[in-house]
Short mmCIF file of C-alpha atoms and ligand atoms in Angstrom, two decimals:
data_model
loop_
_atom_site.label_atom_id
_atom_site.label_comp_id
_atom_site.label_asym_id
_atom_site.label_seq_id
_atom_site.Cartn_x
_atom_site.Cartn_y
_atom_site.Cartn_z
CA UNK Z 1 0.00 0.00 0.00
CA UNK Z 2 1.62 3.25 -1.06
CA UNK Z 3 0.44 6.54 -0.05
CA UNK Z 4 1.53 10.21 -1.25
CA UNK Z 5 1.19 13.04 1.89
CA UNK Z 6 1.28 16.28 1.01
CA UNK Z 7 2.47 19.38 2.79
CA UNK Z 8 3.33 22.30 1.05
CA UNK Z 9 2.93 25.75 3.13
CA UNK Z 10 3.49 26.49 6.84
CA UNK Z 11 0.42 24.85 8.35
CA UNK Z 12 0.32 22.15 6.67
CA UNK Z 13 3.50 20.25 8.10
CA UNK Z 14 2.08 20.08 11.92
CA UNK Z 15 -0.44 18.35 10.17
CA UNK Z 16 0.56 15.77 7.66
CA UNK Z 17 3.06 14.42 10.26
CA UNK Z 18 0.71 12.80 13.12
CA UNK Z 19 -0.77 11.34 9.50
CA UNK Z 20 2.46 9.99 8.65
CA UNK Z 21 3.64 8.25 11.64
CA UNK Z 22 -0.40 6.62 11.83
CA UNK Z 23 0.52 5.37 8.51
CA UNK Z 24 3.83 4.16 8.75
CA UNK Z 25 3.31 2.83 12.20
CA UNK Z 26 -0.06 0.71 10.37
CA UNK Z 27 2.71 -0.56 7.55
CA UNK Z 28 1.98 1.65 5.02
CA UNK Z 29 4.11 3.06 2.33
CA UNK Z 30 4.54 6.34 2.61
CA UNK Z 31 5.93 9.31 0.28
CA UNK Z 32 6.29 12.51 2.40
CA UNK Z 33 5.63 15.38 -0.54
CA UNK Z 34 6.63 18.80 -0.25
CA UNK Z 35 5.18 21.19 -3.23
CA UNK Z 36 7.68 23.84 -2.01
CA UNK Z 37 5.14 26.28 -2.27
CA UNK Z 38 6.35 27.79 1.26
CA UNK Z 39 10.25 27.64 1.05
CA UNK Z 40 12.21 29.90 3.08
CA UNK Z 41 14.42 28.30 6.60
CA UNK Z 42 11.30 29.83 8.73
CA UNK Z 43 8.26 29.38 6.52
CA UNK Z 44 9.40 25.40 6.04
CA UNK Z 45 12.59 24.31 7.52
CA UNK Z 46 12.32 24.63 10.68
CA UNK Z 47 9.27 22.99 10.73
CA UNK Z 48 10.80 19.77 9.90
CA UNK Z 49 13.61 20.34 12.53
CA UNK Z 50 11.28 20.98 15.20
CA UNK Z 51 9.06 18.23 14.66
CA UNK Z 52 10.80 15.50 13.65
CA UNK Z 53 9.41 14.95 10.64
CA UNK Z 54 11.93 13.32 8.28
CA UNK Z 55 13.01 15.33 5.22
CA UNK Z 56 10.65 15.06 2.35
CA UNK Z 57 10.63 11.75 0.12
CA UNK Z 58 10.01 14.08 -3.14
CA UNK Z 59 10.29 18.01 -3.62
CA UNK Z 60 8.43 19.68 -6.26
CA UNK Z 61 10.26 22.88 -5.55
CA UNK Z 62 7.25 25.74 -6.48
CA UNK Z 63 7.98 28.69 -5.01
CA UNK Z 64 5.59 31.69 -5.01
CA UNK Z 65 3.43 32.84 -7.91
CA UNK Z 66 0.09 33.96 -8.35
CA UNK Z 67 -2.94 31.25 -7.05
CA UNK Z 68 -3.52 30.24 -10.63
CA UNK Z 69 0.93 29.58 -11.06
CA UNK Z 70 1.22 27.94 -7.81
CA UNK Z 71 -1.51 25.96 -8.11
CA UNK Z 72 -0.68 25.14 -12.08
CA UNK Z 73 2.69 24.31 -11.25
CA UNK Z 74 1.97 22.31 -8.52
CA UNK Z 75 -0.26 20.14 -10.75
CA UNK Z 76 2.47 19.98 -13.46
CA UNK Z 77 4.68 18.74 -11.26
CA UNK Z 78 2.60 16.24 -9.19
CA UNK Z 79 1.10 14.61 -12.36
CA UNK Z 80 4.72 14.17 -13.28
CA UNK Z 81 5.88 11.93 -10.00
CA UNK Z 82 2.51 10.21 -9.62
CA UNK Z 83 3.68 9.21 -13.49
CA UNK Z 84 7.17 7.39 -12.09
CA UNK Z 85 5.63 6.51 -8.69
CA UNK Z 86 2.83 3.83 -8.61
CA UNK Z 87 0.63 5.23 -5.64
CA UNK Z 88 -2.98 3.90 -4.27
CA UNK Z 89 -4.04 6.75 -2.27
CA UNK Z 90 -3.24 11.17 -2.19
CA UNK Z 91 -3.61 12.62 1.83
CA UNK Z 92 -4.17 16.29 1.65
CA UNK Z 93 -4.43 18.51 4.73
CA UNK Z 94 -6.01 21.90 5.55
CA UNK Z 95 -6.85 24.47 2.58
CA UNK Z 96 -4.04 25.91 0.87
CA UNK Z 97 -3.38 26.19 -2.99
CA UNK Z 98 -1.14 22.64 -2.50
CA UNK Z 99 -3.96 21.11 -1.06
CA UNK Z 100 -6.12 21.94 -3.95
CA UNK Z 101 -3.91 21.13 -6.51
CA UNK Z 102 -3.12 17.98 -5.55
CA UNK Z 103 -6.51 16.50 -4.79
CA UNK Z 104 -7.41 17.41 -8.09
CA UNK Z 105 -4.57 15.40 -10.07
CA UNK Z 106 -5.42 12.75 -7.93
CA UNK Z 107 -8.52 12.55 -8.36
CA UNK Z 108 -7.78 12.29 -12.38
CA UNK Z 109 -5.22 10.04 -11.78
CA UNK Z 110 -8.36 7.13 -10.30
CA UNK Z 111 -6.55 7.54 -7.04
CA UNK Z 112 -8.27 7.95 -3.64
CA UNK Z 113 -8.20 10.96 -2.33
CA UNK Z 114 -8.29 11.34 1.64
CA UNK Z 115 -8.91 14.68 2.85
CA UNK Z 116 -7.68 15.68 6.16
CA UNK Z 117 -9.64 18.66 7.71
CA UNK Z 118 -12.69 17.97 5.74
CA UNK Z 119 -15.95 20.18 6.08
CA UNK Z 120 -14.33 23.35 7.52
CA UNK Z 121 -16.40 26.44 5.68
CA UNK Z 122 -16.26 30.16 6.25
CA UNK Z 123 -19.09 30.29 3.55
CA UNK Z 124 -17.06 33.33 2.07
CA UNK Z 125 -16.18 32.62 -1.54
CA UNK Z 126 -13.67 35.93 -1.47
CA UNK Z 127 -11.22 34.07 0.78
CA UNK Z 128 -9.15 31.61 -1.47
CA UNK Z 129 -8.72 28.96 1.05
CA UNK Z 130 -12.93 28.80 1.27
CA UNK Z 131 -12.60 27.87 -2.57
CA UNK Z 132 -10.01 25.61 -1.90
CA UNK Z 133 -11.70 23.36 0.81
CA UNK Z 134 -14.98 23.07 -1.38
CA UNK Z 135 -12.72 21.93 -4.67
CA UNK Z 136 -10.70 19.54 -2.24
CA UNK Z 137 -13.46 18.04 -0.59
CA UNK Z 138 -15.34 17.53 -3.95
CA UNK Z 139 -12.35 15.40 -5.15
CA UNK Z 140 -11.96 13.38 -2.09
CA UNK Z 141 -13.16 9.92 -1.51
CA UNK Z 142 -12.29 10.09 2.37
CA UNK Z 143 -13.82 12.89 4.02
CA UNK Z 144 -11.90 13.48 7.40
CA UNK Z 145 -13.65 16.04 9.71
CA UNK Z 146 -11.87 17.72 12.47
CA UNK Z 147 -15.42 18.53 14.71
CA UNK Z 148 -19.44 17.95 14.64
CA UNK Z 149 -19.81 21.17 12.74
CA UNK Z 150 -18.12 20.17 9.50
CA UNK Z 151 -19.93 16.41 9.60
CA UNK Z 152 -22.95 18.80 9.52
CA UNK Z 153 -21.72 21.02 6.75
CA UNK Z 154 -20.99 17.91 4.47
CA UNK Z 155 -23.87 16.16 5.07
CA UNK Z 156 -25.83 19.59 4.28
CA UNK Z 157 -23.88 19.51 0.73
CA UNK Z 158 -24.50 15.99 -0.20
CA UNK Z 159 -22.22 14.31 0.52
CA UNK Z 160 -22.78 10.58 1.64
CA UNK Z 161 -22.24 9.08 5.41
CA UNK Z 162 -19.85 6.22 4.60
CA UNK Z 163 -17.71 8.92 2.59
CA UNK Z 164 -17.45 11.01 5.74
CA UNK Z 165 -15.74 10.12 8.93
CA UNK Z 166 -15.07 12.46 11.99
CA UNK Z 167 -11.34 11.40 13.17
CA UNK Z 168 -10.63 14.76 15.62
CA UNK Z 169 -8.16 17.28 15.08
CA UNK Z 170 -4.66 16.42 13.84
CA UNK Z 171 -3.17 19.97 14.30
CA UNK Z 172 -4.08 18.87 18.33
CA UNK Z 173 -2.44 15.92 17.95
CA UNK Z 174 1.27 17.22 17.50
CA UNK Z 175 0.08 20.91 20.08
CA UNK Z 176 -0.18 17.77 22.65
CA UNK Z 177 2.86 15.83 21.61
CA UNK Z 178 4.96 18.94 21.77
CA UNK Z 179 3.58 21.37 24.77
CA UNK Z 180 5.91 20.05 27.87
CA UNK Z 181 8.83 20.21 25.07
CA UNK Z 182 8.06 23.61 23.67
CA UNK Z 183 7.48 25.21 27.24
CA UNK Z 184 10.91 23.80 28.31
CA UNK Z 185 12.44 26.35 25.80
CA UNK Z 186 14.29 29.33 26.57
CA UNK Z 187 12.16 31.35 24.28
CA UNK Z 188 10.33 33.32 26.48
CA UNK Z 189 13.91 34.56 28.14
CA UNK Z 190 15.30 35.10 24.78
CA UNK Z 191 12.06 37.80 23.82
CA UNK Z 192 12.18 39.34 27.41
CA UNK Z 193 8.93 38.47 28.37
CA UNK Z 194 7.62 37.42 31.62
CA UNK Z 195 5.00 34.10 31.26
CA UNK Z 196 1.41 36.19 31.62
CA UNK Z 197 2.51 39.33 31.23
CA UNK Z 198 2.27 40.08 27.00
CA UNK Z 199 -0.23 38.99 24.17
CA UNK Z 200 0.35 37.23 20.86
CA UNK Z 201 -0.51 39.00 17.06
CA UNK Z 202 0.01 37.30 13.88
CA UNK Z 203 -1.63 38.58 10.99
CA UNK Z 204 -1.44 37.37 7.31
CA UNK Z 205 -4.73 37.60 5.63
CA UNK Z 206 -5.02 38.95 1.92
CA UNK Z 207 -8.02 40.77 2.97
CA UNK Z 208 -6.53 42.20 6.36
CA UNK Z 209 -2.89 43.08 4.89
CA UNK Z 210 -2.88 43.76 1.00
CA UNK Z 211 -4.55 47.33 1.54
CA UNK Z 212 -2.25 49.44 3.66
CA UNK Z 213 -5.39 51.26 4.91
CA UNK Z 214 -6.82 48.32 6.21
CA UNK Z 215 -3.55 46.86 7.60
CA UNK Z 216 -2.53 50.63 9.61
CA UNK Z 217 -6.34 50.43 10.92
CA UNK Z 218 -5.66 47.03 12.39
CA UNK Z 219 -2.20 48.27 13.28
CA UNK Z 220 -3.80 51.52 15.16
CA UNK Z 221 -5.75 48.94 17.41
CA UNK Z 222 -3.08 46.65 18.55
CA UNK Z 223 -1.07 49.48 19.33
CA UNK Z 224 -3.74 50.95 21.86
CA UNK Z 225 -4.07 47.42 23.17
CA UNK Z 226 -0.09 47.05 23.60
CA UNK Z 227 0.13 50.14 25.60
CA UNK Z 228 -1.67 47.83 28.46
CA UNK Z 229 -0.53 44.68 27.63
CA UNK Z 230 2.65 44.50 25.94
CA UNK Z 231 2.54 42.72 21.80
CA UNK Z 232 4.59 40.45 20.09
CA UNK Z 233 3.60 40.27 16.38
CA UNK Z 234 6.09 37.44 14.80
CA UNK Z 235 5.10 38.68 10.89
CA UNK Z 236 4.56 36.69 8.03
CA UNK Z 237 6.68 37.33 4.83
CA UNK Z 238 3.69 38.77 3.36
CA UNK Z 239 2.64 41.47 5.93
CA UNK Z 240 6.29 42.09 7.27
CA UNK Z 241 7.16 44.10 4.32
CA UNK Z 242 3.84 46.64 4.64
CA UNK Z 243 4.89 46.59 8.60
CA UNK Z 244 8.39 47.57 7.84
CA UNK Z 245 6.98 51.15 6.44
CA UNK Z 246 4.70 51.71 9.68
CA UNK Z 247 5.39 53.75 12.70
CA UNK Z 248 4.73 51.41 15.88
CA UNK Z 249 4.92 51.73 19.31
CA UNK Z 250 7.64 49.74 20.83
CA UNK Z 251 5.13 48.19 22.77
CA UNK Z 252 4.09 46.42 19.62
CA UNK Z 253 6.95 44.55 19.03
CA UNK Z 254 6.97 43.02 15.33
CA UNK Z 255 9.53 39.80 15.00
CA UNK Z 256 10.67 37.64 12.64
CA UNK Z 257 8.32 34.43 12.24
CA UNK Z 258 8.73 32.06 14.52
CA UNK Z 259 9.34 28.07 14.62
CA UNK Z 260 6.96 25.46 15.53
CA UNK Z 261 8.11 25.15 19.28
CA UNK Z 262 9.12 28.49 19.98
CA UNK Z 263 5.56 29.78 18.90
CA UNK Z 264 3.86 26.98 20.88
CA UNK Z 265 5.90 28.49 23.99
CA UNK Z 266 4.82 31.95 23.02
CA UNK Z 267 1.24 31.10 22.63
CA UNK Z 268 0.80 29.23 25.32
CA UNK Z 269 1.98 32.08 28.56
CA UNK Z 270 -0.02 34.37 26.70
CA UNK Z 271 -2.62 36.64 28.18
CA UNK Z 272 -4.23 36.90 24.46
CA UNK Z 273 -3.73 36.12 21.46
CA UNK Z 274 -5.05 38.12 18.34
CA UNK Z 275 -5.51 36.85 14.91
CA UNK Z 276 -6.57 35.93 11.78
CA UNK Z 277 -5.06 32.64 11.41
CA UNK Z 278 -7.25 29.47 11.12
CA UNK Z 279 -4.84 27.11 12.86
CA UNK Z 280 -3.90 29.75 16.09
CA UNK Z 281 -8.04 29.97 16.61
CA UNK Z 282 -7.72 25.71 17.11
CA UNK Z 283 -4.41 25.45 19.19
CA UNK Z 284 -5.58 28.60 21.27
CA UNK Z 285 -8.67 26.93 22.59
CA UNK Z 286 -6.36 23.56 22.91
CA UNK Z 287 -4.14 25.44 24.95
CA UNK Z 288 -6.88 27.52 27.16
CA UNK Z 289 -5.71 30.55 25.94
CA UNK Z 290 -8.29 33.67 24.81
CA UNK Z 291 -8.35 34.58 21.08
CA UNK Z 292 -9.51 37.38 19.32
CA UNK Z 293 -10.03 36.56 15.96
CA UNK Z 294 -9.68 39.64 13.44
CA UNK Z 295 -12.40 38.33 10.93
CA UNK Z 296 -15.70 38.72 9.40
CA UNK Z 297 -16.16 35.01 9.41
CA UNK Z 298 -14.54 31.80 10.92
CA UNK Z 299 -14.79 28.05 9.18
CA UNK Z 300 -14.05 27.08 12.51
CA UNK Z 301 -16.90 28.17 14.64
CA UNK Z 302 -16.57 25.32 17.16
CA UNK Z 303 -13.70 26.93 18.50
CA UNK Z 304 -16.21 29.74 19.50
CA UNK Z 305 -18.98 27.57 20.57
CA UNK Z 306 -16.73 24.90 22.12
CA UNK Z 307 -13.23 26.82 22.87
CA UNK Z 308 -11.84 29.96 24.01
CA UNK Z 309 -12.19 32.11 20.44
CA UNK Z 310 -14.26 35.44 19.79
CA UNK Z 311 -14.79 36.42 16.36
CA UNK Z 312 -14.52 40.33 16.50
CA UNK Z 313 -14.15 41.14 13.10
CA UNK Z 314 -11.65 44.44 11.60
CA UNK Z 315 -12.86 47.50 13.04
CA UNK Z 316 -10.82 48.96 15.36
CA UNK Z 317 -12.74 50.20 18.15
CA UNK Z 318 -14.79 46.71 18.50
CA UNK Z 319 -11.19 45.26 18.59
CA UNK Z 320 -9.92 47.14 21.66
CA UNK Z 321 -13.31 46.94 23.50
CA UNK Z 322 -13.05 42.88 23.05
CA UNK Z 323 -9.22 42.70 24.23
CA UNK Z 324 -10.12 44.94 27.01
CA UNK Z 325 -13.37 42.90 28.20
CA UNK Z 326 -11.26 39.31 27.60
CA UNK Z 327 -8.00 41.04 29.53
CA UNK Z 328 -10.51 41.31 32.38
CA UNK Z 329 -12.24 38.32 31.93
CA UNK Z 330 -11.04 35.35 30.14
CA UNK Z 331 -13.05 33.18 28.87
CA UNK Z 332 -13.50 29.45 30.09
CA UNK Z 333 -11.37 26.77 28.73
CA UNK Z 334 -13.08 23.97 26.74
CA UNK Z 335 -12.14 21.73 24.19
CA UNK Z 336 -14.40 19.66 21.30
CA UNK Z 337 -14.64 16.26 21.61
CA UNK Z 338 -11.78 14.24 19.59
CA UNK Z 339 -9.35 17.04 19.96
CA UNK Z 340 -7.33 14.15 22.45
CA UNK Z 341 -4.45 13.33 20.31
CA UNK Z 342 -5.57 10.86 18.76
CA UNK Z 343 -6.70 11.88 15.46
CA UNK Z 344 -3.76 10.81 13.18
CA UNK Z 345 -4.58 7.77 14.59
CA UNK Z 346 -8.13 7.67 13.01
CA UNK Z 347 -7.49 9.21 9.86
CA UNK Z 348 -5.02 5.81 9.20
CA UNK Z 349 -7.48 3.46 10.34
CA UNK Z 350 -10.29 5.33 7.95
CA UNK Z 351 -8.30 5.19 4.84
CA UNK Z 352 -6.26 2.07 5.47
CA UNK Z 353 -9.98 0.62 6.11
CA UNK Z 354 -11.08 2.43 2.76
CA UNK Z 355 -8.62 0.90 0.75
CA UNK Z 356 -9.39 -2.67 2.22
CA UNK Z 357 -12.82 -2.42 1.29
CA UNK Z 358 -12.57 -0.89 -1.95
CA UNK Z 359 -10.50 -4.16 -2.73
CA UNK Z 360 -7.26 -2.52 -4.16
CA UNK Z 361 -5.40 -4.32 -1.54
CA UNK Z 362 -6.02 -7.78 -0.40
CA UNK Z 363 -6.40 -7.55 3.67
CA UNK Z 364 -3.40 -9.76 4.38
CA UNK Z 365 -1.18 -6.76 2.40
CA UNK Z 366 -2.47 -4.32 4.71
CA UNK Z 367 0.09 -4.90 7.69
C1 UD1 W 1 -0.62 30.49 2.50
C2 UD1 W 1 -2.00 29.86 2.39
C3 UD1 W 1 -2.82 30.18 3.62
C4 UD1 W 1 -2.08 29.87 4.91
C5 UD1 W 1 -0.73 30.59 4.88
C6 UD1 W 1 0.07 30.31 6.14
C7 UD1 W 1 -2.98 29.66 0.13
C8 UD1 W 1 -3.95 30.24 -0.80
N1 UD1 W 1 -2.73 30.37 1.22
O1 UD1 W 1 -0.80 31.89 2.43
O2 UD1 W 1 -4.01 29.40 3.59
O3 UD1 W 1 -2.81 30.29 6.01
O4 UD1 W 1 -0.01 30.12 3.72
O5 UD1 W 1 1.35 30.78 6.08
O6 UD1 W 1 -2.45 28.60 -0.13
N2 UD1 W 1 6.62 33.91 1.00
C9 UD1 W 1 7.92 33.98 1.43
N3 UD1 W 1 8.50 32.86 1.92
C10 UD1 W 1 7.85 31.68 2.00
C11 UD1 W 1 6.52 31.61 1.54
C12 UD1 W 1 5.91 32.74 1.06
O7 UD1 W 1 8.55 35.03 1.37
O8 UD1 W 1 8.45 30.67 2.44
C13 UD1 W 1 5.96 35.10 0.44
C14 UD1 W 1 5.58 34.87 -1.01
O9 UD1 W 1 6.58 35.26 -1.87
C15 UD1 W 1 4.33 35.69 -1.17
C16 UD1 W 1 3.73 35.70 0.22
O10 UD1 W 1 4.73 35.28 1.13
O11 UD1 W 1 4.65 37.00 -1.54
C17 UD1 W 1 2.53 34.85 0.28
O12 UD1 W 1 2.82 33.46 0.10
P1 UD1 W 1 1.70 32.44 -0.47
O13 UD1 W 1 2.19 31.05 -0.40
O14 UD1 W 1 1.20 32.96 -1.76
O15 UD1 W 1 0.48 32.59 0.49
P2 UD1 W 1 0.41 32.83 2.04
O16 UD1 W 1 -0.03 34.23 2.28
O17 UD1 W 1 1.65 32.37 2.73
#
């Protein structure tokens, strides 16, 4: 049984690697493939380093581009080793333009696709991961749902109940694995900063950061907030360049981005946490810690409903009234139900069980 798993941008590698090890640990085959389409030491790298997961099988070496280049080139390239590499079954995680591209050549190919974070919808067609998760999920034979609410959204679109299976959260999977390690770090030391005593920014967005005035409106909150509680904003490649021409406060303290383990450590003695991340809304409310999400929307409402997250959306007043209210009162922490580290777990025993059935495999060449 050989499998491709495919990582190609930042938060995609805390996820395909509980996957792998489920996989490899059941007897699979697996290739570990890395589009490339994130790239630089902190955007990929250190990823790898920090958690252990072995250095990709194949490379298809991307690099930035416009959605319609990435995602073409990924293709291209995919097609290509799927050509020279006889392979029963594509994982994909999360929603980025890797994850879209692959589950589509895959699909074409007659393989099965698996997708890993299945169901997830903002329900705003502007934002290109939201395109990317319906196009993913269409392709995929496995539908693997992180929470309740995206079982419901899928079942709401059609989709069938044997094609859908609610496995838990793999992004909670390694946050568990790696907490006591992370928090061992000297990275709170090396920021000056006191456990409790600053919050947490990270903003990359197209719709928050490609318009300067919409990026120095956001800016012009966070530095109100920071003159109570000091900010660290470690900044994505795409918004530290518009940062770079800002005044700030030194009280908002903008960094380069930061590895898997030191930004665990970071998150989790935070006070707060503001963002418009999907993954930070899940490993806040894993870790207990109050988010402010700068959004319209969320495709992750359960970490509202069942976590510690508070969608406040982009206007800056409503922004400083909600870190002022959750300074003062944090929320309660609460986790959904199969966010218990077992998820990677699941997702091997729902495609490995898949493949068995669909009779590609005979059961004695599963193990
Ligand atoms: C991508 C994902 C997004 C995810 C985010 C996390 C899509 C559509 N978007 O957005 O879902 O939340 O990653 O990081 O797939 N850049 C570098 N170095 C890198 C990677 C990118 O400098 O290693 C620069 C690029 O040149 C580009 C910008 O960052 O100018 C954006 O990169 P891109 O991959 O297009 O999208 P992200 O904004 O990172």
């Amino acid at each position: 049984m050989r499998i491709a798993c495919v990582a190609g941008a930042r938060p995609n590698f805390m996820k395909i690697k509980p996957v792998v090890d489920a996989l490899d640990y059941a007897g699979a085959t697996t290739d570990l493939v890395h589009t490339g389409q994130h790239y630089d030491a902190a955007m990929s790298d250190v990823f790898f380093d920090d958690l252990g997961l072995r250095s990709p099988d194949v490379h298809l070496g991307i690099g930035s581009g416009t959605h319609a280049e990435q995602t073409a080139r990924v293709m291209i390239e995919f097609e290509r080793h799927l050509a020279t590499t006889p392979t029963d079954a594509v994982v994909v995680v999360g929603d980025v333009n890797s994850t879209l591209a692959c589950s589509i050549v895959a699909a074409k190919a007659g393989l099965v696709v698996a997708h890993v974070e299945a169901g997830l919808r903002s329900r705003d067609w502007s934002m290109p991961e939201e395109v990317n998760r319906v196009v993913a999920d269409r392709t995929a034979d496995l539908l693997l749902a992180p929470s309740a609410d995206a079982v419901e959204n899928l079942r709401a679109e059609g989709y069938r109940d044997d094609q859908i299976h609610l496995v838990g959260n793999v992004m909670i999977d390694t946050l568990l694995a790696n907490t006591d390690r992370a928090r061992q770090r000297p990275t709170l030391l090396g920021l000056d900063l006191e456990p409790g005593g600053y919050g947490v920014v990270t903003l990359h967005r197209p719709s928050n950061v490609d318009d300067s005035a919409t990026l120095a409106a956001l800016v012009g909150a966070l530095a109100d907030i920071s003159r109570d509680t000091p900010l660290v904003f470690p900044a994505h490649p795409r918004t530290a360049g518009r940062l770079a021409a800002m005044q700030l406060p030194t009280t908002l303290r903008v960094i380069e981005p930061l590895g898997y383990l030191d930004f665990l450590a970071l998150q989790s003695d935070a006070t707060i946490v503001l963002t418009d991340s999907g993954g930070i809304q899940e490993e806040t409310t894993a870790l207990g810690v109050p988010c402010l999400t700068l959004r319209e929307n969320t495709e992750r409402p359960i970490t509202i409903t069942e976590g510690t997250n508070e969608l406040v959306g982009t206007e800056p007043d409503a922004i400083c009234a909600a870190a002022r209210r959750v300074l003062e009162s944090p929320p309660e922490a609460r986790c959904p139900d199969l966010w218990d580290g077992q998820a990677g777990v699941r997702v091997a025993e729902a495609l490995i069980g898949h493949l068995s059935a669909s009779q590609r495999l005979r059961p004695t060449d599963l193990i």
